[in-house]
Short mmCIF file of C-alpha atoms and ligand atoms in Angstrom, two decimals:
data_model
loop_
_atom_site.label_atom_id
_atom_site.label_comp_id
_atom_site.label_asym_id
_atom_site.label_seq_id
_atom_site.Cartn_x
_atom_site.Cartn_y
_atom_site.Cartn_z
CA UNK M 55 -5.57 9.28 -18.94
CA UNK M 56 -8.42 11.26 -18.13
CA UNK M 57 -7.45 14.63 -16.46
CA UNK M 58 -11.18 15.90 -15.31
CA UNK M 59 -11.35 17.55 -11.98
CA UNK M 60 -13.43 15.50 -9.40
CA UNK M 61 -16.15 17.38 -8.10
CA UNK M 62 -18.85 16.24 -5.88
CA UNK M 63 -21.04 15.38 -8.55
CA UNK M 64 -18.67 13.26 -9.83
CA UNK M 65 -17.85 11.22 -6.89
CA UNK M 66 -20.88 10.53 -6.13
CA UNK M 67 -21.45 9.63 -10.00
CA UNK M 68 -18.43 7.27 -9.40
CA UNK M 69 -20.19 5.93 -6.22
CA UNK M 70 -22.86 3.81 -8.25
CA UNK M 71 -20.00 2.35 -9.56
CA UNK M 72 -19.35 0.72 -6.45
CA UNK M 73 -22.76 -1.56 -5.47
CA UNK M 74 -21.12 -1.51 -1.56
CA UNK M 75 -21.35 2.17 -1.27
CA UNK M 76 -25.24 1.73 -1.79
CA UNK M 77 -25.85 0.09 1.40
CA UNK M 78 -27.27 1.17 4.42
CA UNK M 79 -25.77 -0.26 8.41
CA UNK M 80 -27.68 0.38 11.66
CA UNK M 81 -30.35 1.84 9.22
CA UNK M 82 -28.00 4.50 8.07
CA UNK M 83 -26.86 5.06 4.90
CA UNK M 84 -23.31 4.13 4.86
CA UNK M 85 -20.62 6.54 4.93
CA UNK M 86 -17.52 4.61 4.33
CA UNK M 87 -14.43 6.74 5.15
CA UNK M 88 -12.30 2.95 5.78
CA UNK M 89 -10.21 3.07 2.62
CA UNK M 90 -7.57 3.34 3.94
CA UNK M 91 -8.12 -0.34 5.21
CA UNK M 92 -9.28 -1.87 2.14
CA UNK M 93 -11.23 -0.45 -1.10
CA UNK M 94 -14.35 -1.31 -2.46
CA UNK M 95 -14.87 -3.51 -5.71
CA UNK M 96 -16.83 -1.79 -8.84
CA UNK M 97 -18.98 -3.76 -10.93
CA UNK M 98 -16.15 -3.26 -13.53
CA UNK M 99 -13.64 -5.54 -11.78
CA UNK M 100 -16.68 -7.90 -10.64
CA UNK M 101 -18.07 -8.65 -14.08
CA UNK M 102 -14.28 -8.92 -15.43
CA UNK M 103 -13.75 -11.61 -12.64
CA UNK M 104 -17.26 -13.58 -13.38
CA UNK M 105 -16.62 -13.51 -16.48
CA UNK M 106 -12.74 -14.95 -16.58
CA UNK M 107 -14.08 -17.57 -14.24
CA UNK M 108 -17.56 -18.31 -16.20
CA UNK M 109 -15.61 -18.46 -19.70
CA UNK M 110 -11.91 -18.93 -20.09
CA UNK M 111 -10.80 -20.42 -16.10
CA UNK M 112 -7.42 -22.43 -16.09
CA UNK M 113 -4.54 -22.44 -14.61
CA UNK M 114 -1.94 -20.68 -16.54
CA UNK M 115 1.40 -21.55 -17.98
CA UNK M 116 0.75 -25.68 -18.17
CA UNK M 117 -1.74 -27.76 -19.95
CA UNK M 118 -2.54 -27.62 -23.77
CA UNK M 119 -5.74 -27.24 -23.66
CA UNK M 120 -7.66 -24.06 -24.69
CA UNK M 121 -8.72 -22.87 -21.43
CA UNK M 122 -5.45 -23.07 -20.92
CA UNK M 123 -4.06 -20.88 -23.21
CA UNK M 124 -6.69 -18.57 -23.36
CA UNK M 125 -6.43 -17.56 -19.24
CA UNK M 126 -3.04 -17.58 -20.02
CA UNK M 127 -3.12 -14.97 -22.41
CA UNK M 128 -5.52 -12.79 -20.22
CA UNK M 129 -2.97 -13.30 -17.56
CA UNK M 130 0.20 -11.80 -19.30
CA UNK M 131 -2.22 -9.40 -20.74
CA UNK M 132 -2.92 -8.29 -17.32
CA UNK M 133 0.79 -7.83 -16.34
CA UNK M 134 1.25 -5.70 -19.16
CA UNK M 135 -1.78 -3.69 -17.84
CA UNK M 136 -0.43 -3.51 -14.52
CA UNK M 137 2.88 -2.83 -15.19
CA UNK M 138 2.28 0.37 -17.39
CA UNK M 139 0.18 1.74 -14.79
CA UNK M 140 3.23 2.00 -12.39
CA UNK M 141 5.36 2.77 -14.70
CA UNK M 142 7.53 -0.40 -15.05
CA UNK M 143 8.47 -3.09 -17.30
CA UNK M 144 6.39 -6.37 -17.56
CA UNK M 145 8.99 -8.97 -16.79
CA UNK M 146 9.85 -6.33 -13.26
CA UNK M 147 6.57 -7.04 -11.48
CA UNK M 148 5.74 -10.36 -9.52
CA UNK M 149 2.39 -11.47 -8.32
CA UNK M 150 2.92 -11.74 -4.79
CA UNK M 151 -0.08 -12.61 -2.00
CA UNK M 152 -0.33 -8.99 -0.98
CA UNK M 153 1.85 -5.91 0.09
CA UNK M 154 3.36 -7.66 3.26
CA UNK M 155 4.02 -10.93 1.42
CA UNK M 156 6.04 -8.79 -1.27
CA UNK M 157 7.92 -7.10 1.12
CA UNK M 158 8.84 -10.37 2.90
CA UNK M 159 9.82 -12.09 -0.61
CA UNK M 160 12.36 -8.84 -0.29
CA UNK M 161 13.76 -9.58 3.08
CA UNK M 162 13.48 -13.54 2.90
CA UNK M 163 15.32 -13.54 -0.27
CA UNK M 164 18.16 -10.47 0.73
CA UNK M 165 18.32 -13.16 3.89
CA UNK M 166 19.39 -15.81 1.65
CA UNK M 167 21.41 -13.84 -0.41
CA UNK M 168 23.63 -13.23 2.95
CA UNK M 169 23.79 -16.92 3.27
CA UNK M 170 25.44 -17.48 -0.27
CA UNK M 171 22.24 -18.06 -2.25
CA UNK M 172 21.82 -16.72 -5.39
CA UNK M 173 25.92 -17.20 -5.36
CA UNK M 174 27.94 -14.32 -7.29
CA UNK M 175 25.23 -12.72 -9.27
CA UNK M 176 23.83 -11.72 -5.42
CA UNK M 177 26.81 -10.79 -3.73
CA UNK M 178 25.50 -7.18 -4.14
CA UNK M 179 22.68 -7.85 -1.94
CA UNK M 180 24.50 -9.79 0.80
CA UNK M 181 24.14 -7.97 4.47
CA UNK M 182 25.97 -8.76 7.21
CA UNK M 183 27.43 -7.66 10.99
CA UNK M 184 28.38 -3.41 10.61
CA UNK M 185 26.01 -3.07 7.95
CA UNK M 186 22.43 -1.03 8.54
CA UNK M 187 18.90 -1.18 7.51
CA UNK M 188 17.59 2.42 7.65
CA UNK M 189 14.09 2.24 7.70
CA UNK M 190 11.61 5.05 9.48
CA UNK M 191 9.68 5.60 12.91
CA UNK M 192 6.31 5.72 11.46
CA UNK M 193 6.62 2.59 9.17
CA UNK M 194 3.20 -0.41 8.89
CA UNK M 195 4.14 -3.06 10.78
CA UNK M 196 4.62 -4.83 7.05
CA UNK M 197 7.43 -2.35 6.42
CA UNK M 198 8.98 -2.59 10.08
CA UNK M 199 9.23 -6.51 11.42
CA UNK M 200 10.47 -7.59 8.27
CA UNK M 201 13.27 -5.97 8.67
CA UNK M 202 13.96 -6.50 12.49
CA UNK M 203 13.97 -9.98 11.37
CA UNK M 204 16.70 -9.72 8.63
CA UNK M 205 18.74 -7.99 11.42
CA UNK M 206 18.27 -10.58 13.23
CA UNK M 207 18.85 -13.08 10.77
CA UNK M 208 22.19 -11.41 9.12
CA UNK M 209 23.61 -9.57 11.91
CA UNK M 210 22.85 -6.08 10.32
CA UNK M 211 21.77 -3.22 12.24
CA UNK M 212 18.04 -1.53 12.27
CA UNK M 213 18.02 2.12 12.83
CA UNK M 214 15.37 4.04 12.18
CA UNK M 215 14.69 8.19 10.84
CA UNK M 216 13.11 9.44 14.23
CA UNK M 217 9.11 10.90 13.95
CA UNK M 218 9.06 14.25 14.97
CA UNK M 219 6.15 15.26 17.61
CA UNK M 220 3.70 15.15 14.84
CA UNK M 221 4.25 11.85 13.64
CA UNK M 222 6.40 13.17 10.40
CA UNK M 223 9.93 13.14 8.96
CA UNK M 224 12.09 14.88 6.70
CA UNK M 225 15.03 14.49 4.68
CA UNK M 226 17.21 16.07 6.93
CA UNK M 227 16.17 13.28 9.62
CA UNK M 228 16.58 10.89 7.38
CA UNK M 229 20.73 12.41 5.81
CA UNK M 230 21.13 12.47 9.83
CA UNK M 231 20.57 8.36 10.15
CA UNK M 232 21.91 7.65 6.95
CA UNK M 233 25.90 6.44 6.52
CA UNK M 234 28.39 5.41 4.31
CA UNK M 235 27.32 1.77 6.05
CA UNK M 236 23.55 2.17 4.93
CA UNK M 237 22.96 -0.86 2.70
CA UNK M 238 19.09 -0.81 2.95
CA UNK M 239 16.48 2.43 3.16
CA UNK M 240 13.07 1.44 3.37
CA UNK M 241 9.98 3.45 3.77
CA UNK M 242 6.04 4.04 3.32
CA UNK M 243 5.68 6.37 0.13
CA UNK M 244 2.36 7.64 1.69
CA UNK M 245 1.87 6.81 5.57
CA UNK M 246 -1.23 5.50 6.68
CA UNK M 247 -1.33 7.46 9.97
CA UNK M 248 -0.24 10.79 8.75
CA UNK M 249 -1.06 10.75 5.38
CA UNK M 250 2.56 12.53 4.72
CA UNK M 251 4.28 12.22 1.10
CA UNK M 252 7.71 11.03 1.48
CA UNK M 253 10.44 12.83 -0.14
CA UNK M 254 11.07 9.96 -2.47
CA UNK M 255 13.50 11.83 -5.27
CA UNK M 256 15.60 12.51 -2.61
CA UNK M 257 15.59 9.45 -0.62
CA UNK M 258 16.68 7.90 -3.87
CA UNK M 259 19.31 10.12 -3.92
CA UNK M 260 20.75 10.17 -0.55
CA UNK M 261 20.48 6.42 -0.56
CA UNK M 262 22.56 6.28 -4.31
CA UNK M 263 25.32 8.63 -2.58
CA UNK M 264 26.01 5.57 0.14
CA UNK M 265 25.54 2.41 -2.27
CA UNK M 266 22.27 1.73 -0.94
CA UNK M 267 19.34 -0.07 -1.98
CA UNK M 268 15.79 1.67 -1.73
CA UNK M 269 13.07 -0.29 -0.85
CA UNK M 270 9.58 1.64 -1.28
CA UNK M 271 6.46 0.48 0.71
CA UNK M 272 3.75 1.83 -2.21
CA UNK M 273 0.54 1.09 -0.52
CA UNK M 274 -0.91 4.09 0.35
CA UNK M 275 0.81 5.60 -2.98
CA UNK M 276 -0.14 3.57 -6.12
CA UNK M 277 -3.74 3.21 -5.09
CA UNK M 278 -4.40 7.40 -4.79
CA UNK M 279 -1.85 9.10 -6.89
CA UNK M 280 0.29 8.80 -10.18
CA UNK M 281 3.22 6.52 -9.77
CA UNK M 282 6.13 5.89 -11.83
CA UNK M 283 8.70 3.45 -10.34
CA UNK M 284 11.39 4.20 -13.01
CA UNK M 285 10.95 7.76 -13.07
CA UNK M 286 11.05 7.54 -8.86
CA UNK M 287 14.25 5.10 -9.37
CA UNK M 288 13.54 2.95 -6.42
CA UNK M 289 14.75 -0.66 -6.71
CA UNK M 290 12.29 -2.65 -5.08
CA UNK M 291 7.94 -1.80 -3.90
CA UNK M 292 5.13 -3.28 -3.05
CA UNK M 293 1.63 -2.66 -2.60
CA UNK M 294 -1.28 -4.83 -2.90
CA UNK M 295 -4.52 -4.69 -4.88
CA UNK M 296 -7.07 -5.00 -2.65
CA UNK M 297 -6.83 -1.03 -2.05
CA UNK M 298 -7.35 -0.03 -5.28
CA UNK M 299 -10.62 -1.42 -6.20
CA UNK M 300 -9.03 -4.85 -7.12
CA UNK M 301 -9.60 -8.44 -5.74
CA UNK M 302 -7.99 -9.64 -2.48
CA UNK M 303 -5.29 -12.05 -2.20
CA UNK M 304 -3.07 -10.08 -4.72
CA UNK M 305 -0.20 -8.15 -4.08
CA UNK M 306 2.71 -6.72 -6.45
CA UNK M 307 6.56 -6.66 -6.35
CA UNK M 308 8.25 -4.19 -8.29
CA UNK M 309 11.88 -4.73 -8.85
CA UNK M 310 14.34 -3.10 -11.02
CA UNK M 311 15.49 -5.73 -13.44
CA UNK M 312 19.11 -5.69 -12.34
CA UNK M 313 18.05 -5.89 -8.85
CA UNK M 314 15.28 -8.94 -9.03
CA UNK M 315 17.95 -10.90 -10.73
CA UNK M 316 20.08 -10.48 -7.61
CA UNK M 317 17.94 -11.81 -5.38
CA UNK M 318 17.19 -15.31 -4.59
CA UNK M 319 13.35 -16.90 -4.80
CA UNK M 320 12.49 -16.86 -0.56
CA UNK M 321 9.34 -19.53 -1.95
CA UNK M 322 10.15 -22.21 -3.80
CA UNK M 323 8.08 -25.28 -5.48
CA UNK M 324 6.45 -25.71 -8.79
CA UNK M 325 6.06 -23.00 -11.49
CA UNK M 326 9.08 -21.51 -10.87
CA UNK M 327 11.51 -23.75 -11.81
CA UNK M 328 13.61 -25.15 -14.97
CA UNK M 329 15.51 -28.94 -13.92
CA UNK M 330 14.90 -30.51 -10.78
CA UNK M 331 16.68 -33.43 -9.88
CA UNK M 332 16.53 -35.03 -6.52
CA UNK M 333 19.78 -33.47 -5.38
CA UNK M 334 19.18 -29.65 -6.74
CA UNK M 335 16.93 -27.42 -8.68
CA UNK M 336 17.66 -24.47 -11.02
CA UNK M 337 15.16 -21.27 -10.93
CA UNK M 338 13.25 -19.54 -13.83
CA UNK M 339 14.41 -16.05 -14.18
CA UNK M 340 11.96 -12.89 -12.62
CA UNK M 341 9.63 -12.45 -12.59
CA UNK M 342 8.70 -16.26 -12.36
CA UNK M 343 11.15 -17.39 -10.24
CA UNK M 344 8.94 -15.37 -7.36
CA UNK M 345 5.33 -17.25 -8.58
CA UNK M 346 5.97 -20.82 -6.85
CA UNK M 347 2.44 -22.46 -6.92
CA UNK M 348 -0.84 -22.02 -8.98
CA UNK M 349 -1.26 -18.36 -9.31
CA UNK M 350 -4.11 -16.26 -8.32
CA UNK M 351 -5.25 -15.85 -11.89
CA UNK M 352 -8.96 -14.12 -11.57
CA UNK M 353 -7.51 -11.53 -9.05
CA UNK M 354 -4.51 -10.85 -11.43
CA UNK M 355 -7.29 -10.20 -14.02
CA UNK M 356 -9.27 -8.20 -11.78
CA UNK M 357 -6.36 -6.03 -10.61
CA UNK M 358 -6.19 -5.05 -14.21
CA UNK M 359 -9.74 -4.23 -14.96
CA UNK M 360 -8.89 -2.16 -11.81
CA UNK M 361 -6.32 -0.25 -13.34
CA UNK M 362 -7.89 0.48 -16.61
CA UNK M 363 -11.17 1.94 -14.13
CA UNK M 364 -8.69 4.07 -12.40
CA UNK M 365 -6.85 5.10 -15.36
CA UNK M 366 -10.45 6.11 -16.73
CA UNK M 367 -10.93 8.50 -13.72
CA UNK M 368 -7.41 10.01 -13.90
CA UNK M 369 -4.54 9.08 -11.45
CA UNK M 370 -3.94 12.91 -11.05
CA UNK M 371 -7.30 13.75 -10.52
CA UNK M 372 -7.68 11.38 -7.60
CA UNK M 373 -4.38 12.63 -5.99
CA UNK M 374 -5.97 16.34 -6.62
CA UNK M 375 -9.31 15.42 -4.84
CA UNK M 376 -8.14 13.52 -2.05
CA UNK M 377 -5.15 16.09 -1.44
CA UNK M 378 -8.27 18.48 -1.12
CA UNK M 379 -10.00 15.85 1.48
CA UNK M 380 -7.37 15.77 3.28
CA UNK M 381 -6.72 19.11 4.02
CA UNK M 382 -10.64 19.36 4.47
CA UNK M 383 -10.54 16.90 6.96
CA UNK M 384 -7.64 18.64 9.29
CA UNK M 385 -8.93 22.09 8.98
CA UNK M 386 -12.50 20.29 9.91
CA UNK M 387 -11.43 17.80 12.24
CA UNK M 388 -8.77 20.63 14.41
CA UNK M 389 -11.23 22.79 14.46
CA UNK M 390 -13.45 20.46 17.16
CA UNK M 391 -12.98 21.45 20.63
CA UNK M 392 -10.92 18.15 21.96
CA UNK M 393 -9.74 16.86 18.54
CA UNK M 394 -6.31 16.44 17.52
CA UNK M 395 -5.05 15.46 14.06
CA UNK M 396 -1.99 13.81 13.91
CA UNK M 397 0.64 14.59 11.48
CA UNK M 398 1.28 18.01 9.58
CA UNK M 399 -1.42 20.79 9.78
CA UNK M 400 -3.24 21.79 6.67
CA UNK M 401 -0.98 23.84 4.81
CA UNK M 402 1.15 20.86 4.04
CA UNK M 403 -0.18 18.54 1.22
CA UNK M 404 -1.28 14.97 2.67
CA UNK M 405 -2.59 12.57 1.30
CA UNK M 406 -6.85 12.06 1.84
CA UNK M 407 -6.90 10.80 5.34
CA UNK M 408 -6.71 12.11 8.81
CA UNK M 409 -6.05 10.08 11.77
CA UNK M 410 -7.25 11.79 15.04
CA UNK M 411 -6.88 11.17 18.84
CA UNK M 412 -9.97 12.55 21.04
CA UNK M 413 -9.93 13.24 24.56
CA UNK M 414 -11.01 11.48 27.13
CA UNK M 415 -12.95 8.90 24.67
CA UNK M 416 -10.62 5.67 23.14
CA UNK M 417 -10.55 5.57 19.40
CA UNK M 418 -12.95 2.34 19.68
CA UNK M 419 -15.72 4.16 21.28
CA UNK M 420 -15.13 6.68 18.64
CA UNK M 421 -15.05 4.34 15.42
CA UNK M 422 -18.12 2.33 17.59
CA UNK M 423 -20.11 5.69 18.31
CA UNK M 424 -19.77 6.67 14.63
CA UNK M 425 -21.05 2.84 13.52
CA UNK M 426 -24.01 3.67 14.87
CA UNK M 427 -24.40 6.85 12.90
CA UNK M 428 -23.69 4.79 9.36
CA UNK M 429 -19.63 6.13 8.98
CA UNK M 430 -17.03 2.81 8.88
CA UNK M 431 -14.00 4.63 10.30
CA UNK M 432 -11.03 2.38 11.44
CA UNK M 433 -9.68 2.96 15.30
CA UNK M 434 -6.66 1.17 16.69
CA UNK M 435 -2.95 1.41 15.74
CA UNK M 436 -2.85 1.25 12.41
CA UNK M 437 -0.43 -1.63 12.06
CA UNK M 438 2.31 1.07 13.82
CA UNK M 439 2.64 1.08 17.71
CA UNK M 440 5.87 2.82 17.70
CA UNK M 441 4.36 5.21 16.05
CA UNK M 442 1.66 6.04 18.18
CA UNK M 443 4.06 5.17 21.46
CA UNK M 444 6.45 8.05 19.85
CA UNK M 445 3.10 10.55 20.28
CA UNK M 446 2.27 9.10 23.73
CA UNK M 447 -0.94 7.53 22.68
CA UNK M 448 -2.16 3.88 22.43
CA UNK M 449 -4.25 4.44 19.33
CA UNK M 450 -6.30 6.91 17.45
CA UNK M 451 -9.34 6.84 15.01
CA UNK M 452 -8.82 7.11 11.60
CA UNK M 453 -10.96 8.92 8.51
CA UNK M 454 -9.51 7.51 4.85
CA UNK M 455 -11.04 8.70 1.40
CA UNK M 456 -11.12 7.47 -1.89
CA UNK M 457 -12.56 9.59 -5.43
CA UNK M 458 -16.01 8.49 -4.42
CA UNK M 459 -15.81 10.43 -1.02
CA UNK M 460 -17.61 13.95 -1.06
CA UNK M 461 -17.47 16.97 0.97
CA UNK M 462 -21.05 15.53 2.59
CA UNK M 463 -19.27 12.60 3.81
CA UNK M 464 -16.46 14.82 5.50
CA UNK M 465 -19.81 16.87 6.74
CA UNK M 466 -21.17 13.60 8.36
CA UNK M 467 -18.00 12.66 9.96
CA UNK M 468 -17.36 16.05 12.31
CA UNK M 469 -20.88 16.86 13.13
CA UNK M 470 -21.23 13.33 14.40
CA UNK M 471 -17.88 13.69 16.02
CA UNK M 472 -18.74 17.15 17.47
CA UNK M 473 -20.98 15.07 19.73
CA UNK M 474 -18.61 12.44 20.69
CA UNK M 475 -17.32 13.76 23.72
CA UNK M 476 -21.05 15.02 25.32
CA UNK M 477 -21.96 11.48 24.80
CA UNK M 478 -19.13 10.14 26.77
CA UNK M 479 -19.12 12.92 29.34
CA UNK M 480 -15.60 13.40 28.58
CA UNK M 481 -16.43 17.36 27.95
CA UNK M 482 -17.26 17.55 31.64
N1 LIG V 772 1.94 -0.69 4.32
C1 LIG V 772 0.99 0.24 4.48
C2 LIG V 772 1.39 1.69 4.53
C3 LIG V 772 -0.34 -0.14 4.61
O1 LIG V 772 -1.28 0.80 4.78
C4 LIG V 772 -0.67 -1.52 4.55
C5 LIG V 772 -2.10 -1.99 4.70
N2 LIG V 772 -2.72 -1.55 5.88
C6 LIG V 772 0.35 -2.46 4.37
C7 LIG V 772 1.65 -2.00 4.26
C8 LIG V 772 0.09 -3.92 4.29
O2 LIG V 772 -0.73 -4.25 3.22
P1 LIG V 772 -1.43 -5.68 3.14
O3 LIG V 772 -2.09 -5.90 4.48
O4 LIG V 772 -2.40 -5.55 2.03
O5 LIG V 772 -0.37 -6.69 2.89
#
């Protein structure tokens, strides 16, 4: 892995890369500061796509024909790609729709576990009326209803790690939540409003003490900085490949080996199965029992080209850059007369993105008034209303780099925004 510092000559290098970056909206050259939202393809994952589909397309695991065999070699290929790049086994990843469809296989199938599927060899996983779900107050919706639904569903209760008035949370919220009835802790590695690095090591740890399961929401982590499930010792995470650089459509769950083999498929059909009969059906064992259907073969491949690209630019050098973006972009963005950055101030490493509230102007006229100007920012809620209820607002505008982002683009952003407010007479 390469270990090269990023510097602005280098990101923007990187940006040709990416054919996207190149254009120009509103007659502006683009600033995209959206990654946060979704990443942008390279030509690396595009010509590995076109060229699976224009040379070796089939689906994988049936037919005997060479096509056949050849996409499914690429395929397995790709797992093993994938799966050292998180730092995890082949046979503990599963190719799931995306990041929230992973996280539901989790719930769905800990659901049906505390019905009596998966019989013994789930028992471990069962949940059921005086047991919790811990999960946090600044969770994506993907990593929130989920789990109110499982409550629902096994009689468990959800409680939540309270946000502070900045938006973050520490471990000593969390060991006050936390009991010997725990069964479940689930939480963002990286938040997408704050930006803040959970504590994972010692999440892990406080959730071992009790007998509970972790369950680690990776999007915002496995995309922008070095991860290593086993070393992190989390049983089950997801995140999904469509932000970083891979194709859409394609998400992953990670499970610990003892743990995927304690829970029960939540999707069910062919490809996953070993004798059906018309009165029952046996599974395949993980990861395949959790790939019902025709699987998503080009994306898989794509992810993996993805990887390989990242790996090329250096997982730590990424984290390092966008660690440096991010504290660019609160010392920046505070520094506006009317701006406030939510989450942690400067001195506390985040990761590259800043969400921001401005007076008297709604985060849509924001994101709209910088559209004009060329820079894709994303306003709303960010998939997490309680959230932004807990901090009294309805939404806020967010800025979200990637290794192609330079200290220009951070330049664009809050001279643009320093006129925000003039333009909306809210400085009046
Ligand atoms: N969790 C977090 C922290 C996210 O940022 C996102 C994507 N916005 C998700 C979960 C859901 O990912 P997806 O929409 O790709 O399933």
């Amino acid at each position: 892995m390469s270990s090269s510092v990023i510097t602005d000559a280098r990101a923007r290098e990187l940006r040709r890369d990416f054919p996207i970056l190149a254009e120009q909206v509103h007659g502006e050259q683009l600033v995209y500061l959206d990654f946060g939202a979704t990443a942008q393809r390279s030509t690396a994952v595009l010509d590995v796509e076109r060229d699976f589909l224009e040379h070796r397309n089939a689906a994988v695991h049936r037919g005997a024909h060479e096509l056949a065999a050849l996409s499914t070699s690429d395929f397995e290929d790709a797992r093993d790609t994938i799966a050292r790049f998180i730092g995890a086994d082949a046979d503990e990843i599963a190719w799931q729709a995306g990041a929230t469809d992973a996280l539901n296989t989790v719930t769905l199938g800990i659901a049906a576990a505390s019905r009596g599927r998966g019989g013994d060899e789930s028992v471990p996983l069962r949940l059921g009326p005086g047991d919790e779900i811990v999960i946090t107050e600044a969770e994506h919706h993907a990593n929130l209803v989920p789990w109110q639904e499982l409550a629902l569903a096994t009689g468990a209760t959800l409680k939540w790690v309270p946000a502070n008035d900045r938006g973050t949370w520490s471990i000593d919220d969390a060991r006050a939540v936390v009991t010997e009835a725990t069964k479940v802790i689930a939480f963002a590695h990286v938040s997408n409003v704050t930006g803040m690095i959970a504590p994972v090591e010692q999440l892990v740890e406080l959730a071992t003490s009790v007998g509970a399961i972790t369950v680690l929401d990776a999007c915002q982590s496995v995309p922008h900085r070095p991860v290593d499930f086993h070393a992190l010792g989390v049983d089950f995470a997801a995140f999904s490949s469509h932000k970083m650089t891979g194709p859409n459509g394609l998400g992953v769950l990670y499970g610990r080996r003892e743990r995927l083999a304690q829970l029960p498929p939540a999707r069910t059909g062919g490809s996953m199965i070993e004798i059906v009969t018309m009165e029952s059906t046996t599974f395949m064992d993980p990861p395949t029992r959790f790939e019902a259907g025709t699987q998503a073969v080009p994306q898989v491949i794509g992810l993996a080209a993805a990887c390989r690209y990242l790996e090329g630019v250096g997982m730590a050098a990424i984290a390092e850059h966008e660690e440096a973006l991010g504290a660019l972009m609160v010392e920046r963005l505070s520094a506006l007369d009317g701006v406030t950055v939510i989450g942690d101030d400067a001195s506390v490493p985040r990761s590259g993105l800043a969400a921001f509230i401005v007076d008297g102007v709604h985060s849509h006229d924001v994101s709209q008034f910088l559209d004009a100007r060329g820079i894709a920012v994303r306003g709303g809620h960010h998939c997490a209303q309680p959230l932004h209820r807990r901090l009294g607002v309805t939404a806020s505008t967010r800025a979200s780099s990637y290794f192609t982002t330079t200290d220009d683009d951070i330049d664009a952003l809050v001279s643009a925004l320093g006129d925000v407010r003039a333009y909306f007479g809210a400085d009046r």
